[in-house]
């Protein structure tokens, strides 16, 4: 079944994207230093050095979450995937937002090489983006949240049931955005930016 | 573990086969004694050494024997002289026979072959002989012109100059291609791709081409080595004497050494190395002596020597004399058995001794009597016994030879008939037509599984895998035998000895099944060969075998199906389709239950029906690989080659039967022993692994006690794995890891029904990473396991439950081989210590050396170094001034541009820079340190304008670019348009790229009047965008500059690139004081439209632009106005799209 879907460009893209997100999110988590750096190992992905989580549970969380998104990405339902870092009081401090746009009507085949070329730049940019981010207080935690364009109807599929509405606390003010990287490589448009709480809010 | 009682009677056979294939047709003499000398091992090995020594004496030259050389140096000089003479003599003889000698294309070329190459150094030498080149056995900077090698270890790559002395390091395909095209090709494209100055992409391209070339060459070179088997093959084989075989077996290590030595000699003709090997043999024998504790070392060496002499009298090349030595040893071994007076009671000669030793020492392992274990460990043993020699035909194997596949290839598949049964009952002729099965238990009510049943039993419906009680129900008088692993091993080894003797391309599938590729053997009728093989198998082992003959492995196997039992069947290419059309699909390898069921739903039952389905739809339904396999197989297409060994990817052990734990302690104990077993298996393969996975079969909640006694029943499979950074085979590490892994399961030990542990990401245990590369090519040939092992010699003594006698002895043998290889490496490392030529020294480095090192170096170069450095100063100065002059060029350039708005040609400064870069490169000077990676890219592109640069500026990371110094940025940006010729050409009607800037302006200017009225539309529409033209004719200097910068920025149509350009000329812009509201407005409009275009897809671009604008705004009133004008709009747009506001930092 998976194979058949992969033959459409969207399926192909979704597959590449999911794989990429998995790597990128691991890199983000590494970048933020939530875990000691020993919890990660150097790997090569798309020929750039990335960090991969060594701990099986951490790896599983990222993997399972992102692969759970696969069917929805294919359908173009996922608008954003955010890696949110919270402080001890569950107040979000920083969000790494991947904004996805998959052109569903795109028909011709996708050159995976081109795609990889573009995605690679995210990973290399990400690895030098530490200065853009804010230092996390101790005891912070993080989670992966996906923003859907429309809520998948529960019960329609097994995957849909896995997703629960998030009770993440929202910021009162619109956040400050710091773009990190954007790419637009038909039919995929991907942007990565940081969201920080508004200055007034972060003082609270 | 079942191997500790291993016996075989065919070891000498196999060894002989080996040495034959290595040493061409040197063996003439033969004797009909079976090698049943059980007392002479010590002597044999001793003689072996002696013989080799003699061989060297006789081999070195026919000229007068000189007194021992005074020192090593003079010995080498003499040796080199002799080698040259030898080479010259051979060259002159080959040139006389016009048919063999070719055009002297390699005149003036003198090669030195370093390390393992494909083709072997001997073949290269042959080419050199034939085509007028020279071949150096020892590296010398003065005599060698090219170094040939396929692979370099990392250390040599890093220190290339020290290694190559500045000579070109070329791949062997250079020679092959030169020969193929019959002229001396330039070696440049054949440079070793490992060398850092080559791009990896190129190398991929070349290697592709090369492999194709070498394929061709190999078809020619195939089977130059034609083993001279016929007479000698009949020799042993049928000996069933245990003792004799054991003798041979223990002798084996030394045999292997002889063979290895043989290789080395044929490659290097290096007497020193031979001696080293011989001493290491000696060491090994000594090591084994105390094992026995026997002290009888009476050796009648002289006697043997006397026997040897007649054979060595004739002057011969090293290879042949060595082989005759092998022969001699055999003869001695056999002849001495007839003289009991000369028997000696050496440890080695008492096979039971070592055997008992192991038994006593290791006890009996619980896995010992498992058929699975036997099969599982069989392959390792097989590989050790029948290693594929590293020179000679493994080249054919490792190279995919298309003609073999498609052409008239002939493959024979030989399969023993119900192996496990027939081996057991071969000594019970009365049972021949009675139903017999093999099973580990004879309990007629038991749930033991039948592992094999003979044909009479099969006619009762008894099948392998049946429970005994069911089988007994079907056939009450079924005779059940237990396994007899010793016999299996013995027969399997006999079986393979026969196969290896009859064919030099044997691929073992299992202990009783193998493929032979007889395409290139000189056999007229494969059917005849097959029947002779079968006959021999029957005569030797007492068991029958069936054979299938066809054009490929698939069809051969299918043919065997028809042939069974005890028959043979030939599927000629014409009959393939007939045969396949009615064949049920599950007869195809790779079609199992699941696939069969799936195909059945499509109403496909036979291959004929499968043939109807198109490849595309098969691939769609079953996946790319499976689909293709089905499509191919249903047509009888099989591209696998006989001898394609698959290197094992993981090593492990699973126990799924009899696993019942009372408590954690039980379980831990079990895990500990499992680790031990896995570690042993790793060690016996010479592997270490990094990833460890523990698999657990857990009883399902609702599952009943399994039908099979102590079986695993219905289980969930759980697994956890962990990867560690450093490969290991250490038991303790394994145990620790396993304990940790086990902890991850959170499982009640009582529910565990099976545990398996596997190690993957294997690395060979003794090679460092660099050598792994070298060995990679060997792995494919299957000789890997031989080469990779390294065990401390005494290892097996302190060790471990159940390494077999053979295993241990083979290990020792290989460890000695390894040592030899190491020595070999060291020797070659010593050879290359000549200093590199002066011109290759890096002046920069030299200058920074500590004074004492410098003076030492200077001494080596006889004082020339000082002069060189003085000269080098000039060169590197010019290189360091490169950057300054670059800056100057830019500055001049810009000034001129300012003076007259018409930009001056960019060509000159660019080419000047290029020239300077070239100069800098040529002088090997270090480029200025400030350059950074992107500068390097630019530099490269000045050499060859290929696709090194990204296709457009948008792919350049803006923030990186920004951090670069201005001048570099300018260079990069200017490089871009030149690089993207296509784009520009389409934009500006076919203007040569170097001049595109100014001509483009011209063209656009002339077009302007016509296009002005369309400008009401979006400013960003079109290419170049409309605003460019509009701004260009504007009176405002800043707008003009923007338009100009657009062209300069590489026509990428991103605003950020334009703004980047502005930075470099910002100070000039600031001079313009008069700002009209109009120009601010139009710029605001431009930005707003840009935001509109980009906000949805590329917020990064907007972010960059506005960060730049903010920077500009701090200095320029104009930009401040623009920034303030657009900023609210920007934030609004961002809020709309992203639900936040853009944080713009400077």
XYZ file of N, CA, C and O in Angstrom, chain B residues 667-720:
216
model
N 17.493 -16.936 33.645
C 17.528 -16.173 32.416
C 18.886 -15.518 32.232
O 19.463 -15.536 31.155
N 19.397 -14.962 33.298
C 20.692 -14.309 33.195
C 21.769 -15.292 32.815
O 22.644 -15.011 32.009
N 21.658 -16.457 33.417
C 22.640 -17.484 33.093
C 22.585 -17.812 31.611
O 23.591 -17.938 30.927
N 21.354 -17.938 31.167
C 21.185 -18.262 29.757
C 21.764 -17.164 28.875
O 22.474 -17.427 27.907
N 21.466 -15.927 29.224
C 21.974 -14.813 28.426
C 23.493 -14.817 28.403
O 24.117 -14.558 27.375
N 24.050 -15.112 29.545
C 25.501 -15.138 29.615
C 26.064 -16.165 28.638
O 27.008 -15.880 27.893
N 25.442 -17.337 28.635
C 25.996 -18.344 27.738
C 25.681 -18.013 26.284
O 26.461 -18.321 25.388
N 24.565 -17.359 26.086
C 24.251 -16.940 24.718
C 25.301 -15.949 24.228
O 25.775 -16.028 23.092
N 25.662 -15.018 25.080
C 26.694 -14.051 24.721
C 27.987 -14.768 24.391
O 28.690 -14.418 23.452
N 28.281 -15.744 25.174
C 29.508 -16.485 24.951
C 29.485 -17.107 23.567
O 30.438 -17.016 22.807
N 28.352 -17.698 23.273
C 28.226 -18.353 21.984
C 28.359 -17.341 20.846
O 29.089 -17.552 19.876
N 27.672 -16.223 20.988
C 27.725 -15.224 19.930
C 29.136 -14.692 19.790
O 29.653 -14.522 18.684
N 29.743 -14.449 20.918
C 31.099 -13.932 20.871
C 32.021 -14.921 20.169
O 32.878 -14.544 19.379
N 31.801 -16.193 20.459
C 32.611 -17.201 19.795
C 32.383 -17.199 18.302
O 33.311 -17.300 17.511
N 31.135 -17.076 17.953
C 30.837 -17.082 16.520
C 31.475 -15.883 15.846
O 31.988 -15.974 14.737
N 31.396 -14.747 16.523
C 32.044 -13.551 15.982
C 33.520 -13.802 15.805
O 34.105 -13.511 14.763
N 34.093 -14.337 16.844
C 35.535 -14.516 16.780
C 35.913 -15.518 15.709
O 36.907 -15.341 15.022
N 35.101 -16.526 15.562
C 35.468 -17.517 14.567
C 35.306 -16.961 13.166
O 35.898 -17.446 12.228
N 34.515 -15.930 13.007
C 34.425 -15.275 11.707
C 35.409 -14.125 11.615
O 35.496 -13.476 10.574
N 36.055 -13.837 12.692
C 36.980 -12.715 12.681
C 36.273 -11.385 12.574
O 36.774 -10.458 11.960
N 35.112 -11.307 13.136
C 34.337 -10.082 13.009
C 34.077 -9.465 14.373
O 34.069 -10.146 15.395
N 33.834 -8.174 14.325
C 33.348 -7.484 15.500
C 32.154 -6.664 15.062
O 32.087 -6.238 13.929
N 31.240 -6.449 15.975
C 30.039 -5.745 15.575
C 29.775 -4.532 16.434
O 30.319 -4.406 17.532
N 28.943 -3.664 15.902
C 28.614 -2.456 16.654
C 27.165 -2.439 17.105
O 26.834 -1.794 18.079
N 26.315 -3.069 16.346
C 24.916 -3.044 16.733
C 24.527 -4.402 17.301
O 24.803 -5.430 16.706
N 23.914 -4.346 18.449
C 23.548 -5.588 19.114
C 22.052 -5.585 19.293
O 21.488 -4.629 19.821
N 21.421 -6.627 18.811
C 19.990 -6.670 19.057
C 19.631 -7.951 19.769
O 20.176 -9.010 19.499
N 18.716 -7.770 20.663
C 18.245 -8.901 21.440
C 16.787 -9.113 21.053
O 15.977 -8.194 21.113
N 16.508 -10.320 20.598
C 15.136 -10.625 20.210
C 14.558 -11.577 21.237
O 15.214 -12.513 21.658
N 13.370 -11.317 21.585
C 12.729 -12.193 22.565
C 11.387 -12.639 22.024
O 10.618 -11.836 21.470
N 11.163 -13.909 22.132
C 9.848 -14.431 21.795
C 9.059 -14.531 23.094
O 9.472 -15.232 24.017
N 7.988 -13.818 23.122
C 7.198 -13.819 24.348
C 5.875 -14.513 24.067
O 5.225 -14.240 23.060
N 5.538 -15.390 24.954
C 4.285 -16.131 24.808
C 3.127 -15.154 24.713
O 3.014 -14.214 25.515
N 2.278 -15.381 23.751
C 1.088 -14.532 23.680
C 0.183 -14.819 24.868
O 0.165 -15.941 25.375
N -0.571 -13.827 25.238
C -1.365 -13.965 26.452
C -2.310 -15.153 26.384
O -2.477 -15.907 27.326
N -2.916 -15.299 25.199
C -3.947 -16.318 25.112
C -3.421 -17.639 24.549
O -4.190 -18.553 24.287
N -2.090 -17.692 24.367
C -1.553 -18.889 23.724
C -1.501 -20.049 24.707
O -1.193 -19.880 25.880
N -1.820 -21.238 24.201
C -1.726 -22.439 25.028
C -0.294 -22.941 24.990
O 0.543 -22.425 24.270
N -0.081 -23.951 25.783
C 1.229 -24.605 25.722
C 1.381 -25.164 24.300
O 0.470 -25.767 23.746
N 2.536 -24.906 23.679
C 2.696 -25.299 22.276
C 2.572 -26.810 22.068
O 2.850 -27.607 22.973
N 2.150 -27.153 20.876
C 1.985 -28.558 20.518
C 3.315 -29.284 20.595
O 3.390 -30.427 21.038
N 4.320 -28.608 20.173
C 5.635 -29.228 20.198
C 6.191 -29.120 21.607
O 6.168 -28.046 22.211
N 6.667 -30.229 22.069
C 7.210 -30.235 23.419
C 8.333 -29.220 23.549
O 9.276 -29.228 22.756
N 8.216 -28.364 24.496
C 9.213 -27.320 24.753
C 9.384 -26.350 23.582
O 10.347 -25.611 23.505
N 8.453 -26.392 22.678
C 8.556 -25.483 21.535
C 8.200 -24.072 21.943
O 7.896 -23.801 23.108
N 8.204 -23.181 20.980
C 7.966 -21.795 21.353
C 6.491 -21.419 21.212
O 6.025 -20.494 21.858
N 5.775 -22.161 20.384
C 4.351 -21.880 20.261
C 4.049 -20.527 19.651
O 4.856 -19.974 18.911
N 2.887 -20.018 19.979
C 2.440 -18.750 19.418
C 3.064 -17.610 20.221
O 2.805 -17.473 21.408
N 3.866 -16.828 19.571
C 4.656 -15.837 20.313
C 4.587 -14.456 19.685
O 4.366 -14.303 18.499
N 4.781 -13.506 20.546
C 5.063 -12.163 20.060
C 6.565 -12.041 19.917
O 7.314 -12.563 20.740
N 6.988 -11.334 18.914
C 8.425 -11.117 18.777
C 8.755 -9.711 19.215
O 8.203 -8.748 18.700
N 9.608 -9.613 20.168
C 10.020 -8.295 20.654
C 11.496 -8.157 20.370
O 12.237 -9.143 20.372
N 11.911 -6.965 20.122
C 13.350 -6.820 19.951
C 13.810 -5.424 20.326
O 13.068 -4.449 20.216
N 14.974 -5.386 20.826
C 15.606 -4.115 21.163
C 17.021 -4.172 20.641
O 17.631 -5.238 20.617
